[in-house]
mmCIF file of N, CA and C in Angstrom:
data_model
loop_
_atom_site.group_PDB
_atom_site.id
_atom_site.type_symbol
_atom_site.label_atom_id
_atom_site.label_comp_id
_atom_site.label_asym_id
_atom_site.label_seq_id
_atom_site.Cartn_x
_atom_site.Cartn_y
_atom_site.Cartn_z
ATOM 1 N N UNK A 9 -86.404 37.909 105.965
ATOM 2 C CA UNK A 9 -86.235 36.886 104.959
ATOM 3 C C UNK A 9 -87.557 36.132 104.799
ATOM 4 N N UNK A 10 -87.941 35.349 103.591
ATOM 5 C CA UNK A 10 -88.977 34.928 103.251
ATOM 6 C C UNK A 10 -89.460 33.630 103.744
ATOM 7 N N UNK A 11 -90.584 33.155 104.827
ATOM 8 C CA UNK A 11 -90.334 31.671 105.289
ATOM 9 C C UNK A 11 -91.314 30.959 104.562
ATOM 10 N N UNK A 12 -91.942 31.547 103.854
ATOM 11 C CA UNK A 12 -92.618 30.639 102.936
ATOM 12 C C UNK A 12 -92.456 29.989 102.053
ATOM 13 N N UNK A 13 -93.499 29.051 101.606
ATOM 14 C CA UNK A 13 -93.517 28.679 100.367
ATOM 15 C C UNK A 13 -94.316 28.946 99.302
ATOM 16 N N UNK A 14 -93.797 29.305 97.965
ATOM 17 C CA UNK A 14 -94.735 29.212 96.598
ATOM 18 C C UNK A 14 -95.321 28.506 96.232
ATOM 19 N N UNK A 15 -96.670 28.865 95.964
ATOM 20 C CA UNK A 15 -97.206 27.862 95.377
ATOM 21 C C UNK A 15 -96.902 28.003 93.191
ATOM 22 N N UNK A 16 -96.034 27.434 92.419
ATOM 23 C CA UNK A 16 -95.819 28.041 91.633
ATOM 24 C C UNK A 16 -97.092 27.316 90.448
ATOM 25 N N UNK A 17 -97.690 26.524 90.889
ATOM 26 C CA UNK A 17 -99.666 26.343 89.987
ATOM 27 C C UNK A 17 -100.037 27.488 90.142
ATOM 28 N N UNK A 18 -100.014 28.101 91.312
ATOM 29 C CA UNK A 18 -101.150 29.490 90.735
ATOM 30 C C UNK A 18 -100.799 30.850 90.590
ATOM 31 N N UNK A 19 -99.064 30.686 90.356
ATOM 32 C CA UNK A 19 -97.888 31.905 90.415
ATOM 33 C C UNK A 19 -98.890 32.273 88.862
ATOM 34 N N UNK A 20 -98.508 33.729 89.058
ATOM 35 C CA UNK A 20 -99.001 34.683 87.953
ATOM 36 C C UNK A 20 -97.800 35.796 87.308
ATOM 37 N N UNK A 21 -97.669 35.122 85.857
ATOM 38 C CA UNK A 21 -96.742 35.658 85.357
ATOM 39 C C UNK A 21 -96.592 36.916 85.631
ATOM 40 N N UNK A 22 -95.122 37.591 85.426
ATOM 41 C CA UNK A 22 -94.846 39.330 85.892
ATOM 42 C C UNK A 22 -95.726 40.007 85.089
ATOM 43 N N UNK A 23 -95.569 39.573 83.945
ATOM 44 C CA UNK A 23 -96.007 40.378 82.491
ATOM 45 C C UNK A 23 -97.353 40.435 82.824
ATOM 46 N N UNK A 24 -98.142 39.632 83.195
ATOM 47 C CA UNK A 24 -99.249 39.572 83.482
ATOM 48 C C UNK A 24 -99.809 40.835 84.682
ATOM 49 N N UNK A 25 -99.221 41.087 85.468
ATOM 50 C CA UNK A 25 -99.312 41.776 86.572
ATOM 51 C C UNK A 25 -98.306 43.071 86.577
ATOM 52 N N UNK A 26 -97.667 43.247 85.679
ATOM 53 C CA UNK A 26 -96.403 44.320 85.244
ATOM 54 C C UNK A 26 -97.989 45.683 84.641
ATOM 55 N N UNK A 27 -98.730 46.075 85.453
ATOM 56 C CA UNK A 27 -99.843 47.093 85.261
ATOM 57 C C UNK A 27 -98.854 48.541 84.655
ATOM 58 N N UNK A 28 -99.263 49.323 84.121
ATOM 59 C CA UNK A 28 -98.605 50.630 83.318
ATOM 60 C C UNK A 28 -98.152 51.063 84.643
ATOM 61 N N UNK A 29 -99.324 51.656 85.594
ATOM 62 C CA UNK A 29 -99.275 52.455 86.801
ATOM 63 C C UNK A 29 -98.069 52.121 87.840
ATOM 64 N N UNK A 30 -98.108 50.544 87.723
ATOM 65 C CA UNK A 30 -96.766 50.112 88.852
ATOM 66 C C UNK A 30 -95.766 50.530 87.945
ATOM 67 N N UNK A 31 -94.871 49.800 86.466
ATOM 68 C CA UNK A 31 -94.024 50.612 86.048
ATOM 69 C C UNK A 31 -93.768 52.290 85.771
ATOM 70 N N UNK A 32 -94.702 53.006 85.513
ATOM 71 C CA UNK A 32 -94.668 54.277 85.866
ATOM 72 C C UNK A 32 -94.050 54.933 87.011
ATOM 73 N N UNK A 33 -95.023 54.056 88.048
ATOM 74 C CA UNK A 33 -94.267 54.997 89.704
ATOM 75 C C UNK A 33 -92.657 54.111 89.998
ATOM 76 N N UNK A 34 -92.407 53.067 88.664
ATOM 77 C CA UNK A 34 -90.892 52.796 89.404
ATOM 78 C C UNK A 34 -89.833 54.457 88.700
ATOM 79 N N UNK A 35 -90.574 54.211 87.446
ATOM 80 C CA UNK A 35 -89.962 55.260 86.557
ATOM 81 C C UNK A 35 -89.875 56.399 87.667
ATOM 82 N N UNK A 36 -91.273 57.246 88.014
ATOM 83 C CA UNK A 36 -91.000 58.383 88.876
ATOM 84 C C UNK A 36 -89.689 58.060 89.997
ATOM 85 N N UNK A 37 -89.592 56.981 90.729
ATOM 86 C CA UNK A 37 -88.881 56.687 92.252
ATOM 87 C C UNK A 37 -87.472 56.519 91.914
ATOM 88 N N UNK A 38 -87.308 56.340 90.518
ATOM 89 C CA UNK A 38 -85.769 56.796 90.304
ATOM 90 C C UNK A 38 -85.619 58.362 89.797
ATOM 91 N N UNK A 39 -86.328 58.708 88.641
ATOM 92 C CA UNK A 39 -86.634 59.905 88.331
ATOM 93 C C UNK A 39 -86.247 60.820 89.566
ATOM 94 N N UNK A 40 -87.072 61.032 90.600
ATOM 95 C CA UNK A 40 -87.020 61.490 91.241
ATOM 96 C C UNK A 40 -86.096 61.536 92.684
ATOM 97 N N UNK A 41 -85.152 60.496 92.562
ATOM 98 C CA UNK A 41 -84.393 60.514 93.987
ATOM 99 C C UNK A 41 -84.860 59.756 95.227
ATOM 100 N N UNK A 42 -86.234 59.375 95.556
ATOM 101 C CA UNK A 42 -86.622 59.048 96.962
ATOM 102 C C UNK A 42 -85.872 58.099 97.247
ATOM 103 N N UNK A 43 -84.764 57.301 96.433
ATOM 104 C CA UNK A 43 -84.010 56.207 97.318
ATOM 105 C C UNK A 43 -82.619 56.932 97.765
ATOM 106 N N UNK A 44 -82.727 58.131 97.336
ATOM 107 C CA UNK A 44 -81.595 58.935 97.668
ATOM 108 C C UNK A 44 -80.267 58.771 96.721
ATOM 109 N N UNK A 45 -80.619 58.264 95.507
ATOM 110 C CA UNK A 45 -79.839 58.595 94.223
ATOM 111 C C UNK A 45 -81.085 58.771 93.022
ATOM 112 N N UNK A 46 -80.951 59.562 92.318
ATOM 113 C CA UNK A 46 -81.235 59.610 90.991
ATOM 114 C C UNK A 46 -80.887 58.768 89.893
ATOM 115 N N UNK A 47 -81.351 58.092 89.443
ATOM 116 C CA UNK A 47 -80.624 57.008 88.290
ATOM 117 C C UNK A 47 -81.530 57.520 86.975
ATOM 118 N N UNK A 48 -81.173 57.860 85.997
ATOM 119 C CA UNK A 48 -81.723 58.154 85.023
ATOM 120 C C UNK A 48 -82.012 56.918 84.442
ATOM 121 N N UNK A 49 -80.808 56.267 84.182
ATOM 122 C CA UNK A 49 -81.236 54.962 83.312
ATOM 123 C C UNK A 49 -82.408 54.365 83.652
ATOM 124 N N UNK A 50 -82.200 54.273 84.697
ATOM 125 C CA UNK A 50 -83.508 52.808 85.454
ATOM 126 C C UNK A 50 -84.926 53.753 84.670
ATOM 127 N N UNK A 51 -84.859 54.877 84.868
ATOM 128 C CA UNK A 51 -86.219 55.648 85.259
ATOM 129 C C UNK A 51 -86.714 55.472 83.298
ATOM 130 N N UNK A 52 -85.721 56.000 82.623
ATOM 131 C CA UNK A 52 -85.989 55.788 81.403
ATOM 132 C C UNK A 52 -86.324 54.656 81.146
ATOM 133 N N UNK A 53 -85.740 53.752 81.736
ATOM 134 C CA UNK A 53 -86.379 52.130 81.523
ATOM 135 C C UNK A 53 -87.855 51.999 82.127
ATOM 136 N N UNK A 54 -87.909 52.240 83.033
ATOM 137 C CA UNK A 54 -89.353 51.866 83.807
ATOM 138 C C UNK A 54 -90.229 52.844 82.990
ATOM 139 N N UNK A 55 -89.819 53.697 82.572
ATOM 140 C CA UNK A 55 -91.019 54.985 81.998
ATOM 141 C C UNK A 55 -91.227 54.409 80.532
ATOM 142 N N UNK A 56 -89.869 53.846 79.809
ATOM 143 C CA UNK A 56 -90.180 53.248 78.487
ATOM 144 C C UNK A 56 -91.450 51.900 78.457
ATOM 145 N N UNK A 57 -90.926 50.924 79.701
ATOM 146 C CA UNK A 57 -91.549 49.897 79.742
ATOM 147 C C UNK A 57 -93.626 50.584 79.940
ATOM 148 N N UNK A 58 -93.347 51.543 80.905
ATOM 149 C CA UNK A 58 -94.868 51.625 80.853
ATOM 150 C C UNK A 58 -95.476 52.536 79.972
ATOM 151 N N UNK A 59 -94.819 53.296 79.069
ATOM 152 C CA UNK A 59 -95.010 53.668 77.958
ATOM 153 C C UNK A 59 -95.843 52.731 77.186
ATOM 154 N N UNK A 60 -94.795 51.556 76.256
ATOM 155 C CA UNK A 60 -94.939 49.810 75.960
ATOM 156 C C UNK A 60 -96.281 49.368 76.381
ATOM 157 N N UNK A 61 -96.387 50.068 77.669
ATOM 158 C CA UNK A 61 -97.931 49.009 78.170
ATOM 159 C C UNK A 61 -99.035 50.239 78.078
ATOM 160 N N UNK A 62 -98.806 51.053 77.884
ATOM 161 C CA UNK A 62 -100.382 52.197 77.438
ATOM 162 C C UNK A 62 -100.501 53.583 78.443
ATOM 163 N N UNK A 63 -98.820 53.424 79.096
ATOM 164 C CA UNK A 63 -99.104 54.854 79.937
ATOM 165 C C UNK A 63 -99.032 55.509 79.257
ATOM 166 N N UNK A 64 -99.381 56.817 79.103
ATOM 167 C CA UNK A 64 -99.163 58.143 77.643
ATOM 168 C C UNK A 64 -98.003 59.023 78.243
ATOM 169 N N UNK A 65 -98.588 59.328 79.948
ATOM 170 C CA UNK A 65 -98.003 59.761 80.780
ATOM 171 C C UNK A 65 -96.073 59.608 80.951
ATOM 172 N N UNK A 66 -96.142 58.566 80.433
ATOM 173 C CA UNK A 66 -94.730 57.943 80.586
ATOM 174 C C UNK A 66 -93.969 58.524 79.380
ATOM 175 N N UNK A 67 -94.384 58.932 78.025
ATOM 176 C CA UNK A 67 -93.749 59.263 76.793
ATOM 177 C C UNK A 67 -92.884 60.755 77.240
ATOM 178 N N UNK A 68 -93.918 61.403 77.616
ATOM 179 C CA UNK A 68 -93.529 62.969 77.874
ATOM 180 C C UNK A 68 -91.715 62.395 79.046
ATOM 181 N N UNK A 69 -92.401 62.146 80.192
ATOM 182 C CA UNK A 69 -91.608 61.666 81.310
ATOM 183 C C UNK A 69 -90.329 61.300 80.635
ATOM 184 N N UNK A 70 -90.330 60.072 79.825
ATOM 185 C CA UNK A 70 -89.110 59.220 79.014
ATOM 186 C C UNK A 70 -88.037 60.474 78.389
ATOM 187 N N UNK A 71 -89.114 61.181 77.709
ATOM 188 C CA UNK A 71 -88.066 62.398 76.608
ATOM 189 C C UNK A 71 -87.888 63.148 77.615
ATOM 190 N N UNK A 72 -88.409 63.459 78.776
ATOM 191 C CA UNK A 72 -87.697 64.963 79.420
ATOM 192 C C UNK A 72 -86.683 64.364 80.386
ATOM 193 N N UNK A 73 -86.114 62.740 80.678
ATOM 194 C CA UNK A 73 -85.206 62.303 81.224
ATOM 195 C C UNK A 73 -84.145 61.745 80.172
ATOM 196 N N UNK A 74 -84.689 61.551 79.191
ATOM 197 C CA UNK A 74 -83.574 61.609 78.127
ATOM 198 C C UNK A 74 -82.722 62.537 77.484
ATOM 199 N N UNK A 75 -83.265 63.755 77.625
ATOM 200 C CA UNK A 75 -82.343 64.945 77.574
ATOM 201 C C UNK A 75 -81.417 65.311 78.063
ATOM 202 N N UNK A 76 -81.636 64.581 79.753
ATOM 203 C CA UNK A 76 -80.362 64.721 80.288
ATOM 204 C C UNK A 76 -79.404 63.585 80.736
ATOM 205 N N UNK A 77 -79.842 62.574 79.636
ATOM 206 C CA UNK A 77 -78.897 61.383 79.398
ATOM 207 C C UNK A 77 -77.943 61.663 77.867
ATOM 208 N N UNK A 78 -77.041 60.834 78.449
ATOM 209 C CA UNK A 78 -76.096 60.306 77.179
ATOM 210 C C UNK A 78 -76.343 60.137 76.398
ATOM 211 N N UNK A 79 -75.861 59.485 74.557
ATOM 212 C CA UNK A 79 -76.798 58.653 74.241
ATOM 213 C C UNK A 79 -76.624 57.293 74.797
ATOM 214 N N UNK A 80 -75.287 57.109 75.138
ATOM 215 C CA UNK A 80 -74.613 55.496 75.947
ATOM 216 C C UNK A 80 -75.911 55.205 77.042
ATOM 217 N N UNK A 81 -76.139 56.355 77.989
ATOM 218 C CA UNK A 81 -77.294 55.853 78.934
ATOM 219 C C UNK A 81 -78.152 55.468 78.562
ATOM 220 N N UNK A 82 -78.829 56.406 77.055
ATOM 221 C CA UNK A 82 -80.415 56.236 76.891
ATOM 222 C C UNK A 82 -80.074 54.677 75.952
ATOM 223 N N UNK A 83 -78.798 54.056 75.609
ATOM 224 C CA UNK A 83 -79.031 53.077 74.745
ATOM 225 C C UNK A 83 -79.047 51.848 76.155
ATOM 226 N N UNK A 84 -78.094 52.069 77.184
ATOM 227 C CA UNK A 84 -77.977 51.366 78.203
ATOM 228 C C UNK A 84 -79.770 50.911 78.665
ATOM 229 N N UNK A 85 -80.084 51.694 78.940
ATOM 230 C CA UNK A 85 -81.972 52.217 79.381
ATOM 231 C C UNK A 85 -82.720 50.910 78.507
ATOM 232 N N UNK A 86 -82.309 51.030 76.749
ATOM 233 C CA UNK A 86 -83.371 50.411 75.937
ATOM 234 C C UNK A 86 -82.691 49.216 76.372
ATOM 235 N N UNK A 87 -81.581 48.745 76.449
ATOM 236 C CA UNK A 87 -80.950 47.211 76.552
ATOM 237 C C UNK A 87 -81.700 46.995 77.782
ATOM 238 N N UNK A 88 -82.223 47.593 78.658
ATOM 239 C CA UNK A 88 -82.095 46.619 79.711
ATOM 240 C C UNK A 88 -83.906 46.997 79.492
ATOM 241 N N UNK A 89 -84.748 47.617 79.017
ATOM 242 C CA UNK A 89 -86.445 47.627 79.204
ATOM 243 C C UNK A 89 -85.839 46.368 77.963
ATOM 244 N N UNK A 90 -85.435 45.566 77.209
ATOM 245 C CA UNK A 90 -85.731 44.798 76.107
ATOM 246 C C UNK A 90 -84.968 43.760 76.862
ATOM 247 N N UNK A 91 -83.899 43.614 77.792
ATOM 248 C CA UNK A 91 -83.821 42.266 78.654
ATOM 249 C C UNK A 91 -85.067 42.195 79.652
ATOM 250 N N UNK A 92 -85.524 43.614 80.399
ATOM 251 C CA UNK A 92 -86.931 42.861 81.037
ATOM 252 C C UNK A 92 -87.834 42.068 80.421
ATOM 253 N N UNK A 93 -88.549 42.666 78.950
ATOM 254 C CA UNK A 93 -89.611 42.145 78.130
ATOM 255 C C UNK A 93 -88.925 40.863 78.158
ATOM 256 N N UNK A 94 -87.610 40.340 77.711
ATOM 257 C CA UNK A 94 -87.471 38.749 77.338
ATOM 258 C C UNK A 94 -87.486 38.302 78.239
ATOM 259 N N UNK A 95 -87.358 38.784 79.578
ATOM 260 C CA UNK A 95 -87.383 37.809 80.625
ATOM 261 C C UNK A 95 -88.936 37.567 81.554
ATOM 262 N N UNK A 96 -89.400 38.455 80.868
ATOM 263 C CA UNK A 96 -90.473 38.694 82.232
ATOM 264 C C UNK A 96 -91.724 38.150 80.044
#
């Protein structure tokens, strides 16, 4: 558990620090299973979001995990990369 404290003067927005490369490898770590489920949604989300920020890498990735979504998932996917952007 966390025993610190924030300093929130020199906290640095997500968006600010939300780099292509970190959303990308969240995209791959669902994509791919290493938490020991596969979630398509998430991965389409994280691959859309770093798409959004200038990965190219992420476009290909997005469509070849959307193929084997729903369309309910892949719309589930955009609702929630468009609740990150408003929140973050």
């Amino acid at each position: 558990m966390f025993q610190g404290q924030i300093d929130l003067d020199t906290a640095i927005p997500v968006q600010a620090t939300a780099i292509p490369d970190v959303l990308f490898e969240r995209g791959l770590y669902w994509a791919s299973g290493r938490s020991g489920v596969v979630n398509l949604v998430a991965a389409h989300k994280w691959f859309n979001l770093a798409a959004l920020k200038g990965r190219t890498e992420a476009i290909e990735l997005r469509r070849e995990v959307a193929e084997l979504m729903s369309e309910v998932e892949i719309a589930t996917a955009q609702r929630e990369a468009r609740a990150w952007i408003t929140a973050h």
